Amino acid sequence: RAKAHGRSCFRYFSDELTRAAEQRLDLEVRLQRALRLNELCLYFQPQIDISSNRIIGAEALVRWQDPAHGLISPAQFIPVAEETGLIKQLGEWVLLEACRQGKEWQQKGLPAINLAVNISPVQFRNSNILESVFNALKQTGYPASLLELELTESALMTHENEAVEILSALRKYGIRLAIDDFGTGYSSLAYLKRFPLDVLKIDKSFVDDIPHKKDDMEIAAAIVAMAHTLRLKVLAEGVETEEQLTFLKEQGCDCYQGYLMSPPVPADQFEQLLRAQAEDSEK
Ligand code: C2E
Ligand code: MG
Ligand code: MG
Ligand code: MG
């Protein structure tokens, strides 16, 4: 009996694996098609300066509008793109589209803001990131000084020397560099010091339980202090409540992003947010 049971378990698992592999392949083929048919788009989430309470930037976040399956989250398709190598093409599209949109806003006379673009660790390591970035700026005429790249700790940890060189070249060109999801990786002071960074983004997981978990509050406070010692600007991710914002402000945190201000929104809605702010300050 046990044996029969074991066998059926195995069968069950192997069927499951086959199904997962099929789903993955299906997603890969569909993603390839989506890139070709231009089914991807960017949403923008405002970045707020805490002391002035004004929008000073936006993070560009990719979305996939699939005709059959609706809006698909990047958490679902970025890993597939990374595994299949599609990330190079996808990443180049995101850079180009963010710069194109930024240039359009500039030409419409909207206030200059900083646009932040996520760079996958796989994209950072396996493709010529310098070329992709310079190409996007050249093709669109968007200024390097208004572009920020978000990198994760894992992108920088492997091939450290090479990473320092790439970051230095980007920075020399006027591009700003942020470390994303800080606190979830190695979070080593030594390496933070080695890389020419501008911004440190505190991961949402340390913000979530403010003001209920004392540990997380102390970690968040320590990250702000440490980042300032290294002369980095600090942005807190995933701020959803006034209590969280008040605490972060007390700690001297510079900027935030989160549902408290706005979720990521389509370009036209973000434009309205910028216009409303510009009209507000004219009064
Ligand atoms: P991330 O770069 O850390 O982006 C922040 C994520 O947190 C976004 O999810 C955003 O919608 C979400 N978020 C922001 N504020 C709040 C909040 O107050 N509450 C909650 N619950 N969530 C909040 P999203 O857009 O689903 O993106 C997930 C991840 O996918 C990103 O994490 C990033 O790692 C990756 N990603 C998104 N767009 C791109 C892209 O264009 N290229 C690459 N390589 N990765 C991307
Ligand atoms: Mg990010
Ligand atoms: Mg993040
Ligand atoms: Mg995150």
mmCIF file of C-alpha atoms and ligand atoms in Angstrom:
data_model
loop_
_atom_site.group_PDB
_atom_site.id
_atom_site.type_symbol
_atom_site.label_atom_id
_atom_site.label_comp_id
_atom_site.label_asym_id
_atom_site.label_seq_id
_atom_site.Cartn_x
_atom_site.Cartn_y
_atom_site.Cartn_z
ATOM 1 C CA ARG A 1 0.000 0.000 0.000
ATOM 2 C CA ALA A 2 2.736 2.325 1.031
ATOM 3 C CA LYS A 3 4.562 1.531 -2.150
ATOM 4 C CA ALA A 4 1.569 2.222 -4.335
ATOM 5 C CA HIS A 5 1.011 5.411 -2.452
ATOM 6 C CA GLY A 6 4.640 6.425 -2.987
ATOM 7 C CA ARG A 7 4.374 5.817 -6.674
ATOM 8 C CA SER A 8 1.236 7.870 -7.047
ATOM 9 C CA CYS A 9 2.943 10.654 -5.111
ATOM 10 C CA PHE A 10 5.816 10.593 -7.525
ATOM 11 C CA ARG A 11 3.443 10.684 -10.443
ATOM 12 C CA TYR A 12 1.635 13.548 -8.883
ATOM 13 C CA PHE A 13 4.845 15.524 -8.459
ATOM 14 C CA SER A 14 6.097 14.789 -11.938
ATOM 15 C CA ASP A 15 2.760 15.873 -13.419
ATOM 16 C CA GLU A 16 2.991 19.037 -11.374
ATOM 17 C CA LEU A 17 6.523 19.678 -12.597
ATOM 18 C CA THR A 18 5.495 19.150 -16.189
ATOM 19 C CA ARG A 19 2.631 21.541 -15.765
ATOM 20 C CA ALA A 20 4.889 24.175 -14.177
ATOM 21 C CA ALA A 21 7.400 23.784 -17.004
ATOM 22 C CA GLU A 22 4.645 24.072 -19.585
ATOM 23 C CA GLN A 23 3.282 27.184 -17.937
ATOM 24 C CA ARG A 24 6.749 28.679 -17.904
ATOM 25 C CA LEU A 25 7.308 27.923 -21.560
ATOM 26 C CA ASP A 26 3.924 29.382 -22.363
ATOM 27 C CA LEU A 27 4.800 32.534 -20.429
ATOM 28 C CA GLU A 28 8.140 32.772 -22.217
ATOM 29 C CA VAL A 29 6.548 32.509 -25.650
ATOM 30 C CA ARG A 30 3.868 35.021 -24.712
ATOM 31 C CA LEU A 31 6.415 37.448 -23.276
ATOM 32 C CA GLN A 32 8.439 37.258 -26.477
ATOM 33 C CA ARG A 33 5.284 38.097 -28.396
ATOM 34 C CA ALA A 34 4.419 40.898 -25.987
ATOM 35 C CA LEU A 35 7.788 42.545 -26.562
ATOM 36 C CA ARG A 36 7.275 42.291 -30.308
ATOM 37 C CA LEU A 37 3.712 43.594 -30.215
ATOM 38 C CA ASN A 38 4.488 46.360 -27.740
ATOM 39 C CA GLU A 39 2.138 45.066 -25.060
ATOM 40 C CA LEU A 40 4.342 46.311 -22.246
ATOM 41 C CA CYS A 41 3.888 49.707 -20.678
ATOM 42 C CA LEU A 42 5.342 51.721 -17.833
ATOM 43 C CA TYR A 43 3.564 52.895 -14.712
ATOM 44 C CA PHE A 44 5.048 55.681 -12.619
ATOM 45 C CA GLN A 45 5.090 55.996 -8.849
ATOM 46 C CA PRO A 46 5.820 59.428 -7.376
ATOM 47 C CA GLN A 47 8.839 59.929 -5.140
ATOM 48 C CA ILE A 48 8.201 62.594 -2.514
ATOM 49 C CA ASP A 49 10.648 64.888 -0.764
ATOM 50 C CA ILE A 50 9.623 64.569 2.886
ATOM 51 C CA SER A 51 10.458 68.083 4.064
ATOM 52 C CA SER A 52 8.728 69.924 1.201
ATOM 53 C CA ASN A 53 6.080 67.243 0.566
ATOM 54 C CA ARG A 54 6.633 67.660 -3.181
ATOM 55 C CA ILE A 55 7.059 65.167 -6.011
ATOM 56 C CA ILE A 56 10.709 65.235 -7.020
ATOM 57 C CA GLY A 57 10.816 62.051 -9.033
ATOM 58 C CA ALA A 58 9.123 58.884 -10.206
ATOM 59 C CA GLU A 59 10.038 55.230 -10.341
ATOM 60 C CA ALA A 60 9.179 53.612 -13.675
ATOM 61 C CA LEU A 61 7.624 50.170 -13.139
ATOM 62 C CA VAL A 62 6.931 47.844 -16.042
ATOM 63 C CA ARG A 63 3.473 46.342 -16.631
ATOM 64 C CA TRP A 64 2.314 43.780 -19.146
ATOM 65 C CA GLN A 65 -1.142 44.266 -20.575
ATOM 66 C CA ASP A 66 -1.904 40.817 -21.931
ATOM 67 C CA PRO A 67 -4.979 40.750 -24.189
ATOM 68 C CA ALA A 68 -6.004 37.335 -22.843
ATOM 69 C CA HIS A 69 -4.854 37.487 -19.211
ATOM 70 C CA GLY A 70 -5.136 41.162 -18.293
ATOM 71 C CA LEU A 71 -2.489 43.102 -16.373
ATOM 72 C CA ILE A 72 0.411 40.828 -15.390
ATOM 73 C CA SER A 73 2.718 41.845 -12.527
ATOM 74 C CA PRO A 74 6.487 42.205 -13.054
ATOM 75 C CA ALA A 75 7.012 39.854 -10.095
ATOM 76 C CA GLN A 76 5.639 37.138 -12.391
ATOM 77 C CA PHE A 77 7.437 37.853 -15.636
ATOM 78 C CA ILE A 78 10.758 39.493 -14.669
ATOM 79 C CA PRO A 79 12.098 36.160 -13.264
ATOM 80 C CA VAL A 80 11.098 34.393 -16.497
ATOM 81 C CA ALA A 81 12.741 37.140 -18.550
ATOM 82 C CA GLU A 82 15.907 36.742 -16.452
ATOM 83 C CA GLU A 83 16.021 32.976 -16.896
ATOM 84 C CA THR A 84 15.482 33.074 -20.633
ATOM 85 C CA GLY A 85 17.711 36.017 -21.502
ATOM 86 C CA LEU A 86 14.734 38.105 -22.622
ATOM 87 C CA ILE A 87 15.670 40.539 -19.858
ATOM 88 C CA LYS A 88 18.226 42.235 -22.114
ATOM 89 C CA GLN A 89 15.588 43.198 -24.645
ATOM 90 C CA LEU A 90 13.007 43.988 -21.972
ATOM 91 C CA GLY A 91 15.479 46.114 -20.018
ATOM 92 C CA GLU A 92 16.446 48.052 -23.123
ATOM 93 C CA TRP A 93 12.797 48.696 -23.890
ATOM 94 C CA VAL A 94 12.177 49.981 -20.338
ATOM 95 C CA LEU A 95 15.164 52.349 -20.499
ATOM 96 C CA LEU A 96 14.160 53.710 -23.871
ATOM 97 C CA GLU A 97 10.488 54.110 -22.942
ATOM 98 C CA ALA A 98 11.270 55.815 -19.610
ATOM 99 C CA CYS A 99 13.606 58.299 -21.335
ATOM 100 C CA ARG A 100 11.097 58.886 -24.146
ATOM 101 C CA GLN A 101 8.352 59.633 -21.610
ATOM 102 C CA GLY A 102 10.649 61.850 -19.555
ATOM 103 C CA LYS A 103 11.567 63.829 -22.669
ATOM 104 C CA GLU A 104 7.898 64.192 -23.594
ATOM 105 C CA TRP A 105 7.111 65.655 -20.154
ATOM 106 C CA GLN A 106 10.056 67.996 -20.483
ATOM 107 C CA GLN A 107 8.848 69.188 -23.886
ATOM 108 C CA LYS A 108 5.376 69.761 -22.458
ATOM 109 C CA GLY A 109 6.965 72.151 -19.975
ATOM 110 C CA LEU A 110 6.282 70.073 -16.870
ATOM 111 C CA PRO A 111 8.595 70.553 -13.877
ATOM 112 C CA ALA A 112 11.838 68.596 -14.202
ATOM 113 C CA ILE A 113 11.753 65.389 -12.211
ATOM 114 C CA ASN A 114 14.113 62.535 -11.685
ATOM 115 C CA LEU A 115 13.142 59.254 -13.403
ATOM 116 C CA ALA A 116 14.280 56.048 -11.699
ATOM 117 C CA VAL A 117 14.604 52.847 -13.745
ATOM 118 C CA ASN A 118 15.097 49.344 -12.309
ATOM 119 C CA ILE A 119 18.038 47.358 -13.632
ATOM 120 C CA SER A 120 17.880 43.595 -13.095
ATOM 121 C CA PRO A 121 21.060 41.984 -11.709
ATOM 122 C CA VAL A 122 21.070 39.634 -14.699
ATOM 123 C CA GLN A 123 20.789 42.583 -17.071
ATOM 124 C CA PHE A 124 23.581 44.364 -15.188
ATOM 125 C CA ARG A 125 25.925 41.397 -15.401
ATOM 126 C CA ASN A 126 25.160 39.924 -18.810
ATOM 127 C CA SER A 127 24.477 42.799 -21.116
ATOM 128 C CA ASN A 128 26.336 45.924 -22.019
ATOM 129 C CA ILE A 129 24.501 48.200 -19.638
ATOM 130 C CA LEU A 130 26.592 51.269 -20.484
ATOM 131 C CA GLU A 131 25.705 50.931 -24.122
ATOM 132 C CA SER A 132 21.982 50.420 -23.384
ATOM 133 C CA VAL A 133 21.842 53.492 -21.144
ATOM 134 C CA PHE A 134 23.832 55.804 -23.409
ATOM 135 C CA ASN A 135 21.813 54.636 -26.387
ATOM 136 C CA ALA A 136 18.496 55.413 -24.662
ATOM 137 C CA LEU A 137 19.707 58.902 -23.699
ATOM 138 C CA LYS A 138 21.061 59.594 -27.176
ATOM 139 C CA GLN A 139 17.969 58.346 -28.986
ATOM 140 C CA THR A 140 15.561 60.376 -26.865
ATOM 141 C CA GLY A 141 17.573 63.443 -25.918
ATOM 142 C CA TYR A 142 16.623 62.942 -22.261
ATOM 143 C CA PRO A 143 19.261 64.477 -19.938
ATOM 144 C CA ALA A 144 21.516 62.058 -18.051
ATOM 145 C CA SER A 145 21.239 64.235 -14.940
ATOM 146 C CA LEU A 146 17.514 63.356 -14.639
ATOM 147 C CA LEU A 147 18.035 59.604 -14.930
ATOM 148 C CA GLU A 148 18.553 57.375 -11.913
ATOM 149 C CA LEU A 149 19.287 53.654 -12.065
ATOM 150 C CA GLU A 150 18.098 51.314 -9.301
ATOM 151 C CA LEU A 151 20.436 48.400 -8.674
ATOM 152 C CA THR A 152 20.251 45.684 -6.074
ATOM 153 C CA GLU A 153 22.967 44.512 -3.755
ATOM 154 C CA SER A 154 23.218 41.174 -5.557
ATOM 155 C CA ALA A 155 24.001 42.922 -8.862
ATOM 156 C CA LEU A 156 27.024 44.584 -7.309
ATOM 157 C CA MET A 157 28.370 41.766 -5.147
ATOM 158 C CA THR A 158 29.514 39.511 -7.973
ATOM 159 C CA HIS A 159 32.423 40.881 -10.017
ATOM 160 C CA GLU A 160 32.825 43.728 -7.597
ATOM 161 C CA ASN A 161 35.692 45.450 -9.415
ATOM 162 C CA GLU A 162 33.907 45.393 -12.720
ATOM 163 C CA ALA A 163 30.762 46.737 -11.057
ATOM 164 C CA VAL A 164 32.704 49.654 -9.560
ATOM 165 C CA GLU A 165 34.039 50.508 -13.021
ATOM 166 C CA ILE A 166 30.608 50.426 -14.653
ATOM 167 C CA LEU A 167 29.046 52.527 -11.905
ATOM 168 C CA SER A 168 31.866 55.055 -12.086
ATOM 169 C CA ALA A 169 31.405 55.418 -15.841
ATOM 170 C CA LEU A 170 27.642 55.951 -15.425
ATOM 171 C CA ARG A 171 28.175 58.463 -12.656
ATOM 172 C CA LYS A 172 30.810 60.375 -14.598
ATOM 173 C CA TYR A 173 28.164 60.839 -17.256
ATOM 174 C CA GLY A 174 25.856 62.457 -14.693
ATOM 175 C CA ILE A 175 23.541 59.506 -14.054
ATOM 176 C CA ARG A 176 22.426 58.971 -10.455
ATOM 177 C CA LEU A 177 22.675 55.587 -8.813
ATOM 178 C CA ALA A 178 20.392 54.073 -6.203
ATOM 179 C CA ILE A 179 20.614 50.853 -4.261
ATOM 180 C CA ASP A 180 17.170 49.204 -4.202
ATOM 181 C CA ASP A 181 15.583 46.976 -1.521
ATOM 182 C CA PHE A 182 18.363 47.823 0.924
ATOM 183 C CA GLY A 183 18.496 45.580 3.972
ATOM 184 C CA THR A 184 17.356 42.399 2.237
ATOM 185 C CA GLY A 185 20.770 41.374 0.872
ATOM 186 C CA TYR A 186 24.295 41.557 2.222
ATOM 187 C CA SER A 187 23.848 45.097 3.481
ATOM 188 C CA SER A 188 27.530 45.476 4.139
ATOM 189 C CA LEU A 189 28.951 48.861 5.023
ATOM 190 C CA ALA A 190 32.258 48.045 3.396
ATOM 191 C CA TYR A 191 30.752 47.536 -0.007
ATOM 192 C CA LEU A 192 28.431 50.511 0.237
ATOM 193 C CA LYS A 193 31.537 52.588 0.717
ATOM 194 C CA ARG A 194 33.205 51.103 -2.346
ATOM 195 C CA PHE A 195 30.442 51.932 -4.812
ATOM 196 C CA PRO A 196 29.751 55.455 -6.060
ATOM 197 C CA LEU A 197 26.082 55.644 -5.031
ATOM 198 C CA ASP A 198 23.686 58.557 -4.557
ATOM 199 C CA VAL A 199 20.557 57.069 -3.020
ATOM 200 C CA LEU A 200 19.731 54.218 -0.675
ATOM 201 C CA LYS A 201 16.204 52.822 -0.770
ATOM 202 C CA ILE A 202 15.097 51.220 2.498
ATOM 203 C CA ASP A 203 13.189 48.043 1.704
ATOM 204 C CA LYS A 204 9.466 48.056 2.334
ATOM 205 C CA SER A 205 9.770 45.143 4.781
ATOM 206 C CA PHE A 206 11.376 47.486 7.357
ATOM 207 C CA VAL A 207 8.651 50.070 6.877
ATOM 208 C CA ASP A 208 5.624 47.730 7.029
ATOM 209 C CA ASP A 209 5.486 47.269 10.798
ATOM 210 C CA ILE A 210 6.263 50.814 11.890
ATOM 211 C CA PRO A 211 5.091 51.781 14.521
ATOM 212 C CA HIS A 212 4.341 48.298 15.913
ATOM 213 C CA LYS A 213 7.667 46.478 15.764
ATOM 214 C CA LYS A 214 10.424 48.118 17.722
ATOM 215 C CA ASP A 215 13.157 46.086 15.987
ATOM 216 C CA ASP A 216 12.139 47.217 12.521
ATOM 217 C CA MET A 217 11.950 50.812 13.697
ATOM 218 C CA GLU A 218 15.442 50.612 15.096
ATOM 219 C CA ILE A 219 16.724 49.032 11.890
ATOM 220 C CA ALA A 220 15.087 51.734 9.777
ATOM 221 C CA ALA A 221 16.547 54.448 12.011
ATOM 222 C CA ALA A 222 19.999 52.829 11.873
ATOM 223 C CA ILE A 223 19.872 52.582 8.065
ATOM 224 C CA VAL A 224 19.020 56.300 7.781
ATOM 225 C CA ALA A 225 21.874 57.276 10.096
ATOM 226 C CA MET A 226 24.348 54.982 8.370
ATOM 227 C CA ALA A 227 23.363 56.185 4.889
ATOM 228 C CA HIS A 228 23.788 59.798 5.950
ATOM 229 C CA THR A 229 27.221 59.038 7.333
ATOM 230 C CA LEU A 230 28.102 57.812 3.854
ATOM 231 C CA ARG A 231 26.499 60.973 2.385
ATOM 232 C CA LEU A 232 23.739 59.046 0.653
ATOM 233 C CA LYS A 233 20.197 60.291 0.296
ATOM 234 C CA VAL A 234 17.648 57.937 1.871
ATOM 235 C CA LEU A 235 14.289 56.998 0.371
ATOM 236 C CA ALA A 236 11.828 54.749 2.204
ATOM 237 C CA GLU A 237 9.772 52.321 0.087
ATOM 238 C CA GLY A 238 6.212 51.206 0.670
ATOM 239 C CA VAL A 239 5.034 53.972 3.002
ATOM 240 C CA GLU A 240 1.311 53.435 3.519
ATOM 241 C CA THR A 241 0.410 55.313 6.705
ATOM 242 C CA GLU A 242 0.860 58.734 8.295
ATOM 243 C CA GLU A 243 2.423 57.076 11.352
ATOM 244 C CA GLN A 244 5.129 55.530 9.180
ATOM 245 C CA LEU A 245 5.827 58.842 7.488
ATOM 246 C CA THR A 246 5.986 60.717 10.794
ATOM 247 C CA PHE A 247 8.460 58.228 12.223
ATOM 248 C CA LEU A 248 10.650 58.326 9.104
ATOM 249 C CA LYS A 249 10.586 62.115 9.097
ATOM 250 C CA GLU A 250 11.724 62.149 12.736
ATOM 251 C CA GLN A 251 14.647 59.934 11.769
ATOM 252 C CA GLY A 252 15.702 62.382 9.069
ATOM 253 C CA CYS A 253 14.717 60.198 6.110
ATOM 254 C CA ASP A 254 14.838 62.358 2.953
ATOM 255 C CA CYS A 255 12.222 60.907 0.584
ATOM 256 C CA TYR A 256 9.506 58.308 0.342
ATOM 257 C CA GLN A 257 7.382 56.343 -2.069
ATOM 258 C CA GLY A 258 4.203 54.507 -1.240
ATOM 259 C CA TYR A 259 0.463 54.129 -1.413
ATOM 260 C CA LEU A 260 0.118 56.951 1.146
ATOM 261 C CA MET A 261 0.898 59.364 -1.681
ATOM 262 C CA SER A 262 0.029 57.215 -4.699
ATOM 263 C CA PRO A 263 0.388 53.711 -6.116
ATOM 264 C CA PRO A 264 2.180 53.394 -9.471
ATOM 265 C CA VAL A 265 -0.112 54.987 -12.100
ATOM 266 C CA PRO A 266 -0.195 55.192 -15.917
ATOM 267 C CA ALA A 267 1.768 58.042 -17.541
ATOM 268 C CA ASP A 268 -1.244 60.299 -18.153
ATOM 269 C CA GLN A 269 -2.308 60.065 -14.508
ATOM 270 C CA PHE A 270 1.194 60.811 -13.315
ATOM 271 C CA GLU A 271 1.225 63.832 -15.592
ATOM 272 C CA GLN A 272 -1.958 65.069 -13.887
ATOM 273 C CA LEU A 273 -0.319 64.719 -10.476
ATOM 274 C CA LEU A 274 2.614 66.834 -11.698
ATOM 275 C CA ARG A 275 0.316 69.459 -13.208
ATOM 276 C CA ALA A 276 -1.783 69.688 -10.043
ATOM 277 C CA GLN A 277 1.377 70.284 -8.036
ATOM 278 C CA ALA A 278 2.661 72.925 -10.460
ATOM 279 C CA GLU A 279 -0.693 74.788 -10.344
ATOM 280 C CA ASP A 280 -0.725 74.533 -6.571
ATOM 281 C CA SER A 281 2.595 76.316 -6.258
ATOM 282 C CA GLU A 282 1.517 79.109 -8.645
ATOM 283 C CA LYS A 283 -1.215 80.193 -6.222
HETATM 284 P P1 C2E B 1 10.812 47.445 -6.572
HETATM 285 O O1 C2E B 1 11.739 48.058 -7.554
HETATM 286 O O2 C2E B 1 11.281 47.331 -5.170
HETATM 287 O O3 C2E B 1 9.470 48.289 -6.685
HETATM 288 C C1 C2E B 1 8.634 48.564 -5.615
HETATM 289 C C2 C2E B 1 7.383 47.704 -5.658
HETATM 290 O O4 C2E B 1 6.601 48.004 -4.508
HETATM 291 C C3 C2E B 1 6.478 47.982 -6.855
HETATM 292 O O5 C2E B 1 5.851 46.747 -7.217
HETATM 293 C C4 C2E B 1 5.434 48.932 -6.265
HETATM 294 O O6 C2E B 1 4.214 48.903 -6.955
HETATM 295 C C5 C2E B 1 5.293 48.388 -4.882
HETATM 296 N N1 C2E B 1 4.836 49.402 -3.921
HETATM 297 C C6 C2E B 1 5.154 50.709 -3.890
HETATM 298 N N2 C2E B 1 4.591 51.336 -2.846
HETATM 299 C C7 C2E B 1 3.875 50.398 -2.178
HETATM 300 C C8 C2E B 1 3.061 50.427 -0.991
HETATM 301 O O7 C2E B 1 2.868 51.452 -0.344
HETATM 302 N N3 C2E B 1 2.499 49.252 -0.601
HETATM 303 C C9 C2E B 1 2.681 48.091 -1.305
HETATM 304 N N4 C2E B 1 2.082 46.987 -0.852
HETATM 305 N N5 C2E B 1 3.454 48.031 -2.416
HETATM 306 C C10 C2E B 1 4.043 49.159 -2.853
HETATM 307 P P2 C2E B 1 5.766 46.241 -8.707
HETATM 308 O O8 C2E B 1 5.513 47.404 -9.620
HETATM 309 O O9 C2E B 1 4.824 45.093 -8.729
HETATM 310 O O10 C2E B 1 7.228 45.738 -8.999
HETATM 311 C C11 C2E B 1 7.768 44.658 -8.287
HETATM 312 C C12 C2E B 1 9.237 44.489 -8.583
HETATM 313 O O11 C2E B 1 9.425 44.106 -9.963
HETATM 314 C C13 C2E B 1 10.051 45.770 -8.404
HETATM 315 O O12 C2E B 1 10.380 45.955 -7.062
HETATM 316 C C14 C2E B 1 11.255 45.452 -9.276
HETATM 317 O O13 C2E B 1 12.169 44.651 -8.588
HETATM 318 C C15 C2E B 1 10.644 44.633 -10.399
HETATM 319 N N6 C2E B 1 10.421 45.534 -11.544
HETATM 320 C C16 C2E B 1 9.378 46.351 -11.819
HETATM 321 N N7 C2E B 1 9.571 47.007 -12.971
HETATM 322 C C17 C2E B 1 10.783 46.602 -13.442
HETATM 323 C C18 C2E B 1 11.560 46.948 -14.601
HETATM 324 O O14 C2E B 1 11.185 47.771 -15.433
HETATM 325 N N8 C2E B 1 12.764 46.305 -14.737
HETATM 326 C C19 C2E B 1 13.217 45.400 -13.821
HETATM 327 N N9 C2E B 1 14.410 44.821 -14.028
HETATM 328 N N10 C2E B 1 12.522 45.085 -12.723
HETATM 329 C C20 C2E B 1 11.322 45.674 -12.539
HETATM 330 MG MG MG B 2 12.862 49.685 -7.626
HETATM 331 MG MG MG B 3 12.531 48.484 -4.145
HETATM 332 MG MG MG B 4 11.086 46.119 -2.997
#
